[in-house]
Coordinates of C-alpha atoms and ligand atoms in Angstrom, one line a residue:
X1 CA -27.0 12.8 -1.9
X2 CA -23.6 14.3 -1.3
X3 CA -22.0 15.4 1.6
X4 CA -22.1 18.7 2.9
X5 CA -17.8 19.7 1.9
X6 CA -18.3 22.8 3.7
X7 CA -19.1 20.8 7.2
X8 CA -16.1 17.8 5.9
X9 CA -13.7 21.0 6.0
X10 CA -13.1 21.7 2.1
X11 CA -15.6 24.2 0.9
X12 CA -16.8 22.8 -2.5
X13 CA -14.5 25.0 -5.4
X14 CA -11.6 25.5 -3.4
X15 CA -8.5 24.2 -4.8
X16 CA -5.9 23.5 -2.6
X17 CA -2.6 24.5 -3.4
X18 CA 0.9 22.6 -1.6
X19 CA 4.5 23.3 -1.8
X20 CA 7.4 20.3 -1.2
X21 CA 7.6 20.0 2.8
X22 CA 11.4 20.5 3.9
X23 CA 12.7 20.9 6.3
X24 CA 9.8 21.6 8.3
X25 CA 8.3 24.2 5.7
X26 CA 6.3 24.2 2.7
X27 CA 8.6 24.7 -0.1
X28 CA 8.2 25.8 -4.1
X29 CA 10.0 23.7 -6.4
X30 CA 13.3 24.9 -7.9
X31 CA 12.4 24.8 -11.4
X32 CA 9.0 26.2 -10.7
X33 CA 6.5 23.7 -12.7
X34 CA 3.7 22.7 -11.0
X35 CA 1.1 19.7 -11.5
X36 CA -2.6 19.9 -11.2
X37 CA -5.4 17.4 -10.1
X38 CA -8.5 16.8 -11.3
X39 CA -11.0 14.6 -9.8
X40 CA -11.6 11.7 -11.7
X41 CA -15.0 11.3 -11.3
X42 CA -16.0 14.6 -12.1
X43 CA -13.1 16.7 -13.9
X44 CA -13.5 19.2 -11.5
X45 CA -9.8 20.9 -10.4
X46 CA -9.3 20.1 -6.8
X47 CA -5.4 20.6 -5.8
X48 CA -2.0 21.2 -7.4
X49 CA 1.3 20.2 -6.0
X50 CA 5.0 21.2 -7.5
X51 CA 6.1 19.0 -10.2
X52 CA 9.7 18.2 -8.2
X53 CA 13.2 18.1 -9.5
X54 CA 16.2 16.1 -8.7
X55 CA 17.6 19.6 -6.5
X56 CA 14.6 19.6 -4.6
X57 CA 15.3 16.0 -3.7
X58 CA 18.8 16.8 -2.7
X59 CA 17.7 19.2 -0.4
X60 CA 15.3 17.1 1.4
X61 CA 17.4 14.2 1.8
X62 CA 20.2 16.9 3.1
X63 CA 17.6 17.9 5.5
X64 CA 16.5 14.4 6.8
X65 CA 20.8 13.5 6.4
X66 CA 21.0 15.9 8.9
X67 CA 18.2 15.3 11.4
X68 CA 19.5 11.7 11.6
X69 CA 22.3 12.4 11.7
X70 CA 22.5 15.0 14.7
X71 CA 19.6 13.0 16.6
X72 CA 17.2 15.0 17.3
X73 CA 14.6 12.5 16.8
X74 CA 16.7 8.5 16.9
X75 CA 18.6 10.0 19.8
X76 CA 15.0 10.4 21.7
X77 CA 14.1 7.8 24.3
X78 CA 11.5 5.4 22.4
X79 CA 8.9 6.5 25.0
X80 CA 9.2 9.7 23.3
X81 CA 9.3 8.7 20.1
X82 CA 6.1 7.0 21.0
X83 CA 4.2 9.7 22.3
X84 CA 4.6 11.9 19.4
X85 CA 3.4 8.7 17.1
X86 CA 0.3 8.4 19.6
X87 CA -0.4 12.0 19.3
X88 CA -0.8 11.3 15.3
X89 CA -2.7 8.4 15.6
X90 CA -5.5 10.3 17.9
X91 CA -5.4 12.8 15.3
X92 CA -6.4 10.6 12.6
X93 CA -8.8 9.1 14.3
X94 CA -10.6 12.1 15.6
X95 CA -10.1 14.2 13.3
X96 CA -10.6 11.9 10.1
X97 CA -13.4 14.0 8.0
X98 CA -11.0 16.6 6.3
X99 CA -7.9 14.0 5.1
X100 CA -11.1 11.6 3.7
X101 CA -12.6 14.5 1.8
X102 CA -9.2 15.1 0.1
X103 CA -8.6 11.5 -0.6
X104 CA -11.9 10.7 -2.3
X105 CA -11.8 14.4 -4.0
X106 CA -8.2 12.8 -5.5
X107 CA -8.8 9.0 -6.2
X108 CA -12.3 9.4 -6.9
X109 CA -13.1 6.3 -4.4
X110 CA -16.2 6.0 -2.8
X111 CA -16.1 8.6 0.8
X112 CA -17.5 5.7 3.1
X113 CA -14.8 3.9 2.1
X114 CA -12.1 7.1 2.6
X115 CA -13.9 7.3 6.0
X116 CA -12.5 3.8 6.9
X117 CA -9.4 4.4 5.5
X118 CA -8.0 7.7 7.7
X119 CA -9.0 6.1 11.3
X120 CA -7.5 2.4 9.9
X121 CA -4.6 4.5 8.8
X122 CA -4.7 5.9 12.4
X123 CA -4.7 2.8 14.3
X124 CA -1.5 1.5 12.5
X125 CA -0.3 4.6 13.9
X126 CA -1.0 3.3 17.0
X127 CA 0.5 0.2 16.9
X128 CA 3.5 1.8 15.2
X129 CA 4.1 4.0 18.5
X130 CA 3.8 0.9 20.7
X131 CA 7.0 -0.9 18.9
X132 CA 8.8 1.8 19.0
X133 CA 9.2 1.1 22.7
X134 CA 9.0 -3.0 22.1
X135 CA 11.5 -2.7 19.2
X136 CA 14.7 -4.6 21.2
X137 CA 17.8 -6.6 20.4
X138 CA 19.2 -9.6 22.0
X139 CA 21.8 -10.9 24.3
X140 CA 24.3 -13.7 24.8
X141 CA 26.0 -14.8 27.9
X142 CA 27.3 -18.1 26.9
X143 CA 30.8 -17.5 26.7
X144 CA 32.3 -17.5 30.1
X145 CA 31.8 -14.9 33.2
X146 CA 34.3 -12.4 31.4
X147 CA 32.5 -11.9 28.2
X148 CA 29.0 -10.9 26.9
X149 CA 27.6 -10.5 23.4
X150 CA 24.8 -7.5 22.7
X151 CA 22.7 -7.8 19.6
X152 CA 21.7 -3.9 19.3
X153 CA 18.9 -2.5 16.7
X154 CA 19.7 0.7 15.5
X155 CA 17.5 2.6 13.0
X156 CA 19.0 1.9 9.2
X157 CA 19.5 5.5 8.2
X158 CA 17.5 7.9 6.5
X159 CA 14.9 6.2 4.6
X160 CA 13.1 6.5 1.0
X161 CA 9.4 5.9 0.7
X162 CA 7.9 5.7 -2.5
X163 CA 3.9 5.3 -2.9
X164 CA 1.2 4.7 -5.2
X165 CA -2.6 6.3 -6.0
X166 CA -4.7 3.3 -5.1
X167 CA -4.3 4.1 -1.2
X168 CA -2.5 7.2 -0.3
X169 CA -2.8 7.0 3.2
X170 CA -3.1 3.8 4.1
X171 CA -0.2 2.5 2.3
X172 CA 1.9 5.6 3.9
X173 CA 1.0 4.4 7.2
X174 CA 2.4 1.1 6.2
X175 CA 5.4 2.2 6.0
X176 CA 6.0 5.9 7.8
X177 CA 5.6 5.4 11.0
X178 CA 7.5 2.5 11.7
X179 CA 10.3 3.9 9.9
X180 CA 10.2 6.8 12.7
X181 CA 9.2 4.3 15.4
X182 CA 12.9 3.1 14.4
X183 CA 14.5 6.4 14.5
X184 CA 14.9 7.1 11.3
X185 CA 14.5 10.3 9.3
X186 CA 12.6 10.0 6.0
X187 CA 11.8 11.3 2.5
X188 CA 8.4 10.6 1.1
X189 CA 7.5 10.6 -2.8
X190 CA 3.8 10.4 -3.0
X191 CA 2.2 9.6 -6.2
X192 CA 1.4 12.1 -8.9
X193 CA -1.9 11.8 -8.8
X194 CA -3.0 11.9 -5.1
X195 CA 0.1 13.8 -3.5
X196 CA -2.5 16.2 -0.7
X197 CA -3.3 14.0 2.4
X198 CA 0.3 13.1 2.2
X199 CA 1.3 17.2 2.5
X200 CA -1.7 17.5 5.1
X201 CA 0.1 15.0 7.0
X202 CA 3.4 16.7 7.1
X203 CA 1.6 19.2 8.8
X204 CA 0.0 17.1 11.4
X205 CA 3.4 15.1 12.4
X206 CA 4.5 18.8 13.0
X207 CA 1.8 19.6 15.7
X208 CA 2.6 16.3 17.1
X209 CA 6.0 17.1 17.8
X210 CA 8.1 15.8 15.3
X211 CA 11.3 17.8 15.0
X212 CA 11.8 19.8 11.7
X213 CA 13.9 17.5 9.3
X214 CA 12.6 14.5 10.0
X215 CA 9.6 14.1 7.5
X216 CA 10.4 15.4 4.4
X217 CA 8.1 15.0 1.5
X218 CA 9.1 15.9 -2.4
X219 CA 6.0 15.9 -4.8
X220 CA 6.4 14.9 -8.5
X221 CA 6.9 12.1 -11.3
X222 CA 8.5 9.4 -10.8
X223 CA 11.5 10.3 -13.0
X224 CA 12.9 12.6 -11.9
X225 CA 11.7 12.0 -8.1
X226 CA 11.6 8.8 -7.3
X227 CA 14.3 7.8 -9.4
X228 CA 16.5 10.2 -7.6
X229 CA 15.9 9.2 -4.3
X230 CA 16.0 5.2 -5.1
X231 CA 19.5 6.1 -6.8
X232 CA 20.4 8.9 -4.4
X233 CA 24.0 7.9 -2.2
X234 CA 22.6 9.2 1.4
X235 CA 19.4 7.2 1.5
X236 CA 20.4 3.6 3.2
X237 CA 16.7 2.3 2.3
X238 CA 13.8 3.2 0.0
X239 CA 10.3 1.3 1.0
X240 CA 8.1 1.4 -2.1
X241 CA 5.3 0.0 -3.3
X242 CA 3.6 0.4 -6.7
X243 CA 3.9 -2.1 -10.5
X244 CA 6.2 -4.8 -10.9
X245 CA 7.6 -3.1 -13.3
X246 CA 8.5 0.2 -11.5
X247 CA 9.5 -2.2 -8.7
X248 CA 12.2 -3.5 -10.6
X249 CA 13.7 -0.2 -11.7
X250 CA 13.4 0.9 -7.9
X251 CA 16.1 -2.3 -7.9
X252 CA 18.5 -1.3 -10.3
X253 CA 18.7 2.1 -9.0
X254 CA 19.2 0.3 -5.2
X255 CA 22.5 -1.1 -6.6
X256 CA 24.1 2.4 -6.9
X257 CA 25.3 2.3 -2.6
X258 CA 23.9 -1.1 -1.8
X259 CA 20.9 0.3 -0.2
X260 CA 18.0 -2.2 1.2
X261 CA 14.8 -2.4 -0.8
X262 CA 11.4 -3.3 1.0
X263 CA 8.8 -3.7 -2.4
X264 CA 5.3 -4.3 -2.1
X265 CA 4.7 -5.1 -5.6
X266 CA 1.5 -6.3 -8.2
X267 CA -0.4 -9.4 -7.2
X268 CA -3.0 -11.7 -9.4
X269 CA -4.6 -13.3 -6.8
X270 CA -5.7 -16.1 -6.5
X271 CA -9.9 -16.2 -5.1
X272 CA -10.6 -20.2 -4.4
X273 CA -14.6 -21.2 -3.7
X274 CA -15.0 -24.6 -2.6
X275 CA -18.6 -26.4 -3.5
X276 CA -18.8 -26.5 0.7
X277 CA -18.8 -23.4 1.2
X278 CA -21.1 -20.5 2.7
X279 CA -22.1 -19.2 -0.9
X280 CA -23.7 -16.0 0.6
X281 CA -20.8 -15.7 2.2
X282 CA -18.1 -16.1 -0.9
X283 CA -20.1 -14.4 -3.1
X284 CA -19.9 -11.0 -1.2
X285 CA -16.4 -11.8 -0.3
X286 CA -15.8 -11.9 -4.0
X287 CA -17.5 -9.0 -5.2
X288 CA -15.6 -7.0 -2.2
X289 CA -12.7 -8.3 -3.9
X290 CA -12.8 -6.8 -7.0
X291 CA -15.6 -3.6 -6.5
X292 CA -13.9 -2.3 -3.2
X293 CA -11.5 0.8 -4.5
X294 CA -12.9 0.4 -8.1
X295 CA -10.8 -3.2 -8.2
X296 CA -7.6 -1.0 -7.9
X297 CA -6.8 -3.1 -4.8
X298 CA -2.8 -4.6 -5.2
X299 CA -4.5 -7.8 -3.1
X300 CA -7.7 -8.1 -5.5
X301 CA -8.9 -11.5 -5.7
X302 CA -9.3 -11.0 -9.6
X303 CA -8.6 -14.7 -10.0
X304 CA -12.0 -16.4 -9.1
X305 CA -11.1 -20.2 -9.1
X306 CA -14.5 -22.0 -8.6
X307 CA -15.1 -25.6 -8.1
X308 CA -16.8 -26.8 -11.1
X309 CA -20.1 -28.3 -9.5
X310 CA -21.3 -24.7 -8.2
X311 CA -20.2 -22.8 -11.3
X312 CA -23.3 -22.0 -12.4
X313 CA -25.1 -20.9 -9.2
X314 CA -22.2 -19.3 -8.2
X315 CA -22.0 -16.9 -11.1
X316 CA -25.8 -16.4 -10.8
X317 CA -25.6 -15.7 -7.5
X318 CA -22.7 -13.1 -7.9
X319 CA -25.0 -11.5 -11.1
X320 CA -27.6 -11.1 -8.8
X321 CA -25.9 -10.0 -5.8
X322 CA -24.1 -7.1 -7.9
X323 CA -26.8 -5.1 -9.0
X324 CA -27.2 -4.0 -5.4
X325 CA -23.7 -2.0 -5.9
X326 CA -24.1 1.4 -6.2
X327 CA -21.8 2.7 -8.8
X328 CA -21.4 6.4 -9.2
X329 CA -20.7 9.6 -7.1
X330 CA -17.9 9.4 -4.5
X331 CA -19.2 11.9 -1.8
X332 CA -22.3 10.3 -1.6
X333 CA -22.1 8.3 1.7
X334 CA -24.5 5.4 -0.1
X335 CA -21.9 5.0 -3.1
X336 CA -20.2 1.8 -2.7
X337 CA -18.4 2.0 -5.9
X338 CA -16.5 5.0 -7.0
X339 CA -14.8 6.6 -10.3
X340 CA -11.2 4.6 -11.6
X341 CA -8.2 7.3 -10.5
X342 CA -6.8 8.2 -13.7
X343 CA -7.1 8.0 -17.0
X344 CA -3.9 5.9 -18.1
X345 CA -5.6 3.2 -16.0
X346 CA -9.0 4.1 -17.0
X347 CA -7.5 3.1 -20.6
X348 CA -5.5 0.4 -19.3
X349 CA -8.8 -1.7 -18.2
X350 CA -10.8 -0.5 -20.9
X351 CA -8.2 -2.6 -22.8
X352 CA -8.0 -5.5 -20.9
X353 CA -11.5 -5.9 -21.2
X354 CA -11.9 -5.7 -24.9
X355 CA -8.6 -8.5 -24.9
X356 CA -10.8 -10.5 -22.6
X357 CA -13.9 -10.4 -24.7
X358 CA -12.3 -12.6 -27.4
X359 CA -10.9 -14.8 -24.8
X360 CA -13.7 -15.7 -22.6
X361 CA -17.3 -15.1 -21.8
X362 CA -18.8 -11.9 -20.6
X363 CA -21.4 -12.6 -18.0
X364 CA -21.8 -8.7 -17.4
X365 CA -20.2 -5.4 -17.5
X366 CA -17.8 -5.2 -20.6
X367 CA -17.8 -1.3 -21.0
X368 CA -17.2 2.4 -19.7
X369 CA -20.0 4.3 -18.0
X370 CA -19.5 7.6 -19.1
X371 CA -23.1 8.9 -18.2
X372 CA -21.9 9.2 -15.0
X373 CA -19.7 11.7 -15.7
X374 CA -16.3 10.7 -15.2
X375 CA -13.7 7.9 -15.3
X376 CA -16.2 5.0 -14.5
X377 CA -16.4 1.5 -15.4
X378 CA -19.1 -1.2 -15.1
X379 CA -17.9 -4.2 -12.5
X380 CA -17.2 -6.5 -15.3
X381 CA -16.9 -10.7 -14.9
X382 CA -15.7 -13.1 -17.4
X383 CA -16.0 -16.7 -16.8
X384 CA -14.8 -20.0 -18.6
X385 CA -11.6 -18.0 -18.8
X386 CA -8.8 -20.4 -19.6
X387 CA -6.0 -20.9 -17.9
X388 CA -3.5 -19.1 -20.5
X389 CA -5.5 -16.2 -21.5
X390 CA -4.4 -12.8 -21.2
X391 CA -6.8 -11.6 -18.5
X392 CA -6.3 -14.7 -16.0
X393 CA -2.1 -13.9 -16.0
X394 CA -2.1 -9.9 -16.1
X395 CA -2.9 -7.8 -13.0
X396 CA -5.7 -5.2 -14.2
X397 CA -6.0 -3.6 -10.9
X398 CA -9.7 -2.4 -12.1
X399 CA -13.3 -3.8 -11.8
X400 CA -12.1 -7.0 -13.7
X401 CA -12.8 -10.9 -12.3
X402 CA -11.6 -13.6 -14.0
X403 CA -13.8 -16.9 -13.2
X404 CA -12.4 -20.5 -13.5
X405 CA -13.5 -23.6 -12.7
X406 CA -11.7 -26.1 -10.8
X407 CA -12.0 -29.8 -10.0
X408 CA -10.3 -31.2 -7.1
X409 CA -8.1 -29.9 -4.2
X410 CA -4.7 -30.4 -6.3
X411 CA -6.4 -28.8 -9.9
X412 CA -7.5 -25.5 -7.4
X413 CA -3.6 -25.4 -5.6
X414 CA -2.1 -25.9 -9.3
X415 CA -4.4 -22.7 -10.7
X416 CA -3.7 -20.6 -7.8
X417 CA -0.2 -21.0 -8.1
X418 CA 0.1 -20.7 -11.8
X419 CA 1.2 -17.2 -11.3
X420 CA 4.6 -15.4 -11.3
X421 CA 3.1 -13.4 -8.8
X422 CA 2.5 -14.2 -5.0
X423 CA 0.8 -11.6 -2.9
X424 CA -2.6 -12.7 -1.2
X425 CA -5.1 -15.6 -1.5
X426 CA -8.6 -15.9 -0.1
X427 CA -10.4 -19.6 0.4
X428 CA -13.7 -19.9 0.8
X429 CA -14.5 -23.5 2.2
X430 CA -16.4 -25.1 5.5
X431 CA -13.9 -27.9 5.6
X432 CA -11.1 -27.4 8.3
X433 CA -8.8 -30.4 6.5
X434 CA -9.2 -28.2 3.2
X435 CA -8.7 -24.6 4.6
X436 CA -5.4 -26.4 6.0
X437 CA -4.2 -27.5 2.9
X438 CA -4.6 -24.6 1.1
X439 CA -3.4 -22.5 3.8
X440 CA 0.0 -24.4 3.7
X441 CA 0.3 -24.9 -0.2
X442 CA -0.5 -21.4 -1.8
X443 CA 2.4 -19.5 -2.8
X444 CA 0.9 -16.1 -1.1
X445 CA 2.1 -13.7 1.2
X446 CA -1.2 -14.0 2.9
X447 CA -3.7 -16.9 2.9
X448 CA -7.5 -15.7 4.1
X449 CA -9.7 -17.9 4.6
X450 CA -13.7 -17.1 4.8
X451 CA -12.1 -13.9 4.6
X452 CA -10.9 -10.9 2.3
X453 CA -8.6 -7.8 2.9
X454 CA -8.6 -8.5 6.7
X455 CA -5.3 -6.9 7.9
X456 CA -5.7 -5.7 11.3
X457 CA -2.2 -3.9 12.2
X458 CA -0.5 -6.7 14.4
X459 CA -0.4 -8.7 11.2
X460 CA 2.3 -8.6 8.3
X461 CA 1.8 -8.2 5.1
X462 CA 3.6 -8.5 2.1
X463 CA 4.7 -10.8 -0.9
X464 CA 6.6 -13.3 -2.4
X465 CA 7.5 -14.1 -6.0
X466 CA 7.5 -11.4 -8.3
X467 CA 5.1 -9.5 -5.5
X468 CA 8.0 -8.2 -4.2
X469 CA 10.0 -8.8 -0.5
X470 CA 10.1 -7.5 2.7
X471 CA 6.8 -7.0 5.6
X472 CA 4.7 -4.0 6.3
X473 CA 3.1 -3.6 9.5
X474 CA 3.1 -5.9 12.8
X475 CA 6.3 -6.0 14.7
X476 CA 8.2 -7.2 11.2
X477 CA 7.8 -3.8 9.8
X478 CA 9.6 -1.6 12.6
X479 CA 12.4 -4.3 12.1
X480 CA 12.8 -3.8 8.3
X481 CA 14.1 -0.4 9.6
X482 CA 16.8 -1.3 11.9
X483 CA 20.0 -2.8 11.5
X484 CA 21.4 -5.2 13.8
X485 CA 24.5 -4.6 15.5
X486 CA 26.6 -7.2 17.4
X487 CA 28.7 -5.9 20.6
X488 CA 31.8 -8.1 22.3
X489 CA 32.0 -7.0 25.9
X490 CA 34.9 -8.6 27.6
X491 CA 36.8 -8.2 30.7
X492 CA 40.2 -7.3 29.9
X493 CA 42.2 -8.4 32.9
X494 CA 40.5 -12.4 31.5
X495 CA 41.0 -11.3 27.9
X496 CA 42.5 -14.0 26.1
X497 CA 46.0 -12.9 24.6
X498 CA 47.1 -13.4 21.0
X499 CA 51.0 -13.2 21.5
X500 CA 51.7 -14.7 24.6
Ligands
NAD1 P1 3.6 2.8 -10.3 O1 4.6 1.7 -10.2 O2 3.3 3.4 -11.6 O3 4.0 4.0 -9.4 C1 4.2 3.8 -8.0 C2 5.1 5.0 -7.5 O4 6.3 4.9 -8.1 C3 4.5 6.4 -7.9 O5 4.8 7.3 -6.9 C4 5.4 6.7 -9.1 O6 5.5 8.1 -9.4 C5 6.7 6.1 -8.7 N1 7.6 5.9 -9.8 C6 7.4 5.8 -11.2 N2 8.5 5.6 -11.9 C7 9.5 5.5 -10.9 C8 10.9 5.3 -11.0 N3 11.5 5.1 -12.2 N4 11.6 5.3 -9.9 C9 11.0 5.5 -8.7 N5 9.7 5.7 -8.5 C10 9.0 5.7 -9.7 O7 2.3 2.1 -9.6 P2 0.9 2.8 -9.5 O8 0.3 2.8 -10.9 O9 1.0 4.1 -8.7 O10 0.1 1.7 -8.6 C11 -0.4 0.6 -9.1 C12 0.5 -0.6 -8.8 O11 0.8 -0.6 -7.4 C13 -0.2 -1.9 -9.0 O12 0.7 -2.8 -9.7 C14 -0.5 -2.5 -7.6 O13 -0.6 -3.8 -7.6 C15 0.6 -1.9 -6.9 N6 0.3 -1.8 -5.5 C16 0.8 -2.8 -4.6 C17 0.5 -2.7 -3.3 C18 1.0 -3.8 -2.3 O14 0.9 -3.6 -1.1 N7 1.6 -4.8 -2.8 C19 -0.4 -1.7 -2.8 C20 -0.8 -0.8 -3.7 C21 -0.5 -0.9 -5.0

């Protein structure tokens, strides 16, 4: 049964309606279009957000240009930079209900899962605020009793953020709020699709405290918006994280004033299950890897590399074990698998999975569900997949596994890195010697073992390879946004002369 909306805090029917947030106020676009969103699982309209231009982008990053540049937030003690990123994180983790209503009523994932995903959200939140008082340089005092070196960390500028529909929130709070535990000022581009919890946000950070200026958000496609503020001369760094292929173009645009890039790109992970393993155990790991978010996950172990001896009852097992997930309507707390978010991707698998039936064998799944009355798909596992085939190289980012066998250690390290990509990796084995040797020879940002999408917030993330560069979350992140600046101090009655 669904939730009561009413009692989540969006009466069922209402559709929200959001300006651009500059300045610290809602804004209409110049140029006046607007785009509307439909839930995916149901068709039903549930928002609509301004469809932005590049003006509207120069007027936010003049506002956040501005605000850094006057100090009103990077010329605050960290202490109280910290308190106002404390206040946001108790808000999302109190007051979670509403912002997971609007993110399951615009991704169409399951609402137990959105329910996770705004208090998780909050406690990076949380961590964020603490390094923005442990975020420190460095000193030298090797050089004599008349001189001293400082290493200072100042914050990089005003900052870019560029996000994608798989996880509106959570992948915001990757990035935001270490950019202001920094002391930067910041212009947010949420995706198309799934642009409200990132405007309920903006008003949030404003109760909090945060000065006007300093969180600027700019709804819209991502030509003309994001390209404008990758390109745009003011921003010193955009954070994004989406496709490969956007990626790159993010990168060209950089090259206009040098600006630094952080890019958490595509990944086609790599899923390894050793014959030793706890099978209960790897077999729910791997279904969470591809079912959880309808397999739009960008660390989806859709690679399922299987050593050959415990194929069979492996892939039994995992048949078996999958009819227990409940497929179907997103506000219903017992769903565990919701709708896909839109219908380019909706096609996109729908694709993949027809290329994949004339490449390998489909053990179940293989189709839409359309009785259910939206953009659905059945969880869908191919196996003897060979190594070249379309479906073991290409990210799907849908319900999709690809299941291969292996036969030793070095055969299951060789699949797993025959990828250009390099983002995360999950082992399943009992054996400490092997979980070693994977741990050290997979080309991943992230090796779990006995584990899948662990990421508590002290821990980076991020990729290598064509996965992209640069760490999200743990103290790494709140570095990405500084600078480092190096200071001489010395005494100038011992100062060393040049012409004498
Ligand atoms: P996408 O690349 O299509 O879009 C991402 C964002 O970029 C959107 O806001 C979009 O509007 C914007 N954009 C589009 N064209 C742009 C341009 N020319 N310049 C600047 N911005 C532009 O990706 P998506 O379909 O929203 O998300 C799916 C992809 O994201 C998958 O490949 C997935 O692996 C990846 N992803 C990665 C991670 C990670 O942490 N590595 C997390 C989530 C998603």
């Amino acid at each position: 049964m669904s939730i009561d909306r009413t009692e989540w805090g969006v009466a069922e029917g209402y559709v929200r309606e959001y300006g651009h947030f500059i300045d610290g106020t809602d804004e209409p676009s110049i140029g006046g279009e607007r785009i509307e969103r439909h839930n995916p699982a149901s068709g039903e309209l549930v928002a609509s957000w301004p469809a932005g231009t590049i003006t509207d982008v120069d007027r936010a990053v003049k506002a956040a240009v501005r605000a850094f540049e006057d100090g009103r937030w990077s010329g605050l003690t960290a202490s109280q930079r910290s308190d106002v990123l404390g206040a946001v994180s108790r808000k999302l983790k109190s007051d979670w209900k509403r912002l997971a209503l609007i993110e399951s009523l615009e991704t169409g994932k399951a609402i137990s899962q959105s329910a996770d995903e705004i208090p998780w959200s909050g406690d990076m939140w949380d961590f964020a605020a603490g390094q923005a008082r442990a975020l420190h340089g460095d000193s030298y005092s090797g050089f004599g009793e008349s001189k001293l070196a400082l290493v200072l960390r100042e914050p990089i500028g005003p900052v870019g953020i560029i996000t994608p529909w798989n996880y509106p929130m959570v992948v915001l709070a990757q990035k935001l709020p270490y950019a202001l535990a920094a002391g930067c000022t910041v212009v947010v581009k949420p995706s198309e699709f799934t642009s409200g919890t990132t405007l309920e946000l903006a008003q949030i950070l404003r109760e909090a405290g945060l000065p006007d200026g300093v969180f600027n958000v700019v709804t819209g496609y991502g030509n003309p918006v994001g390209q404008r503020l990758a390109e745009h001369h003011d921003i010193r760094l955009v954070s994004f994280t989406g496709s490969t292929a956007t990626g790159r173009k993010v990168v060209e645009a950089s090259a206009s004033n040098m600006k630094k890039v952080v890019l958490e790109l595509g990944g086609k992970n790599p899923n390894v299950i050793f014959a030793d393993a706890d099978l209960d155990a790897a077999v729910d790991g791997a279904i969470k890897a591809f079912v959880y978010n309808s397999g739009a996950e960008c660390c989806s172990g859709s690679r399922v590399i299987v050593e050959r001896s415990i194929m069979d009852s492996f892939v039994a097992k995992l048949d078996e074990r999958l009819d227990t997930v409940s497929i179907g309507d997103p506000l219903d707390p017992a769903t565990k698998m919701g709708s896909i978010n839109n219908k380019p991707q909706y096609e996109k698998i729908l694709k993949y999975i027809e290329i994949g039936k004339d490449e390998a064998t489909l053990v179940r799944g293989g189709g839409a569900s359309p009785q259910l009355g939206g953009l659905f798909i059945e969880p869908t596992v191919f196996k003897d997949v060979p190594l070249d085939a379309t479906i073991a190289k290409e990210e799907i980012f849908g319900p999709v596994i690809a299941v291969i066998p292996f036969d030793s250690i070095d055969d299951a390290i060789h699949i797993a890195n025959d990828t250009e990509y390099g983002l995360a990796s999950s082992v399943w084995t009992s054996d400490l010697a092997t979980a070693t040797k994977m741990a050290r020879k997979v080309n991943a940002g992230v090796v779990w073992v006995n584990t899948f999408l662990d990421l508590p917030s002290e821990i980076p993330v991020g990729g290598v390879r064509q996965s992209g560069y640069g760490r999200e979350n743990g103290r790494y992140a709140a570095e990405e946004y500084t600078v480092v600046k190096t200071v001489v101090l010395q005494d100038p009655s011992a100062a060393p002369r040049y012409l004498v």
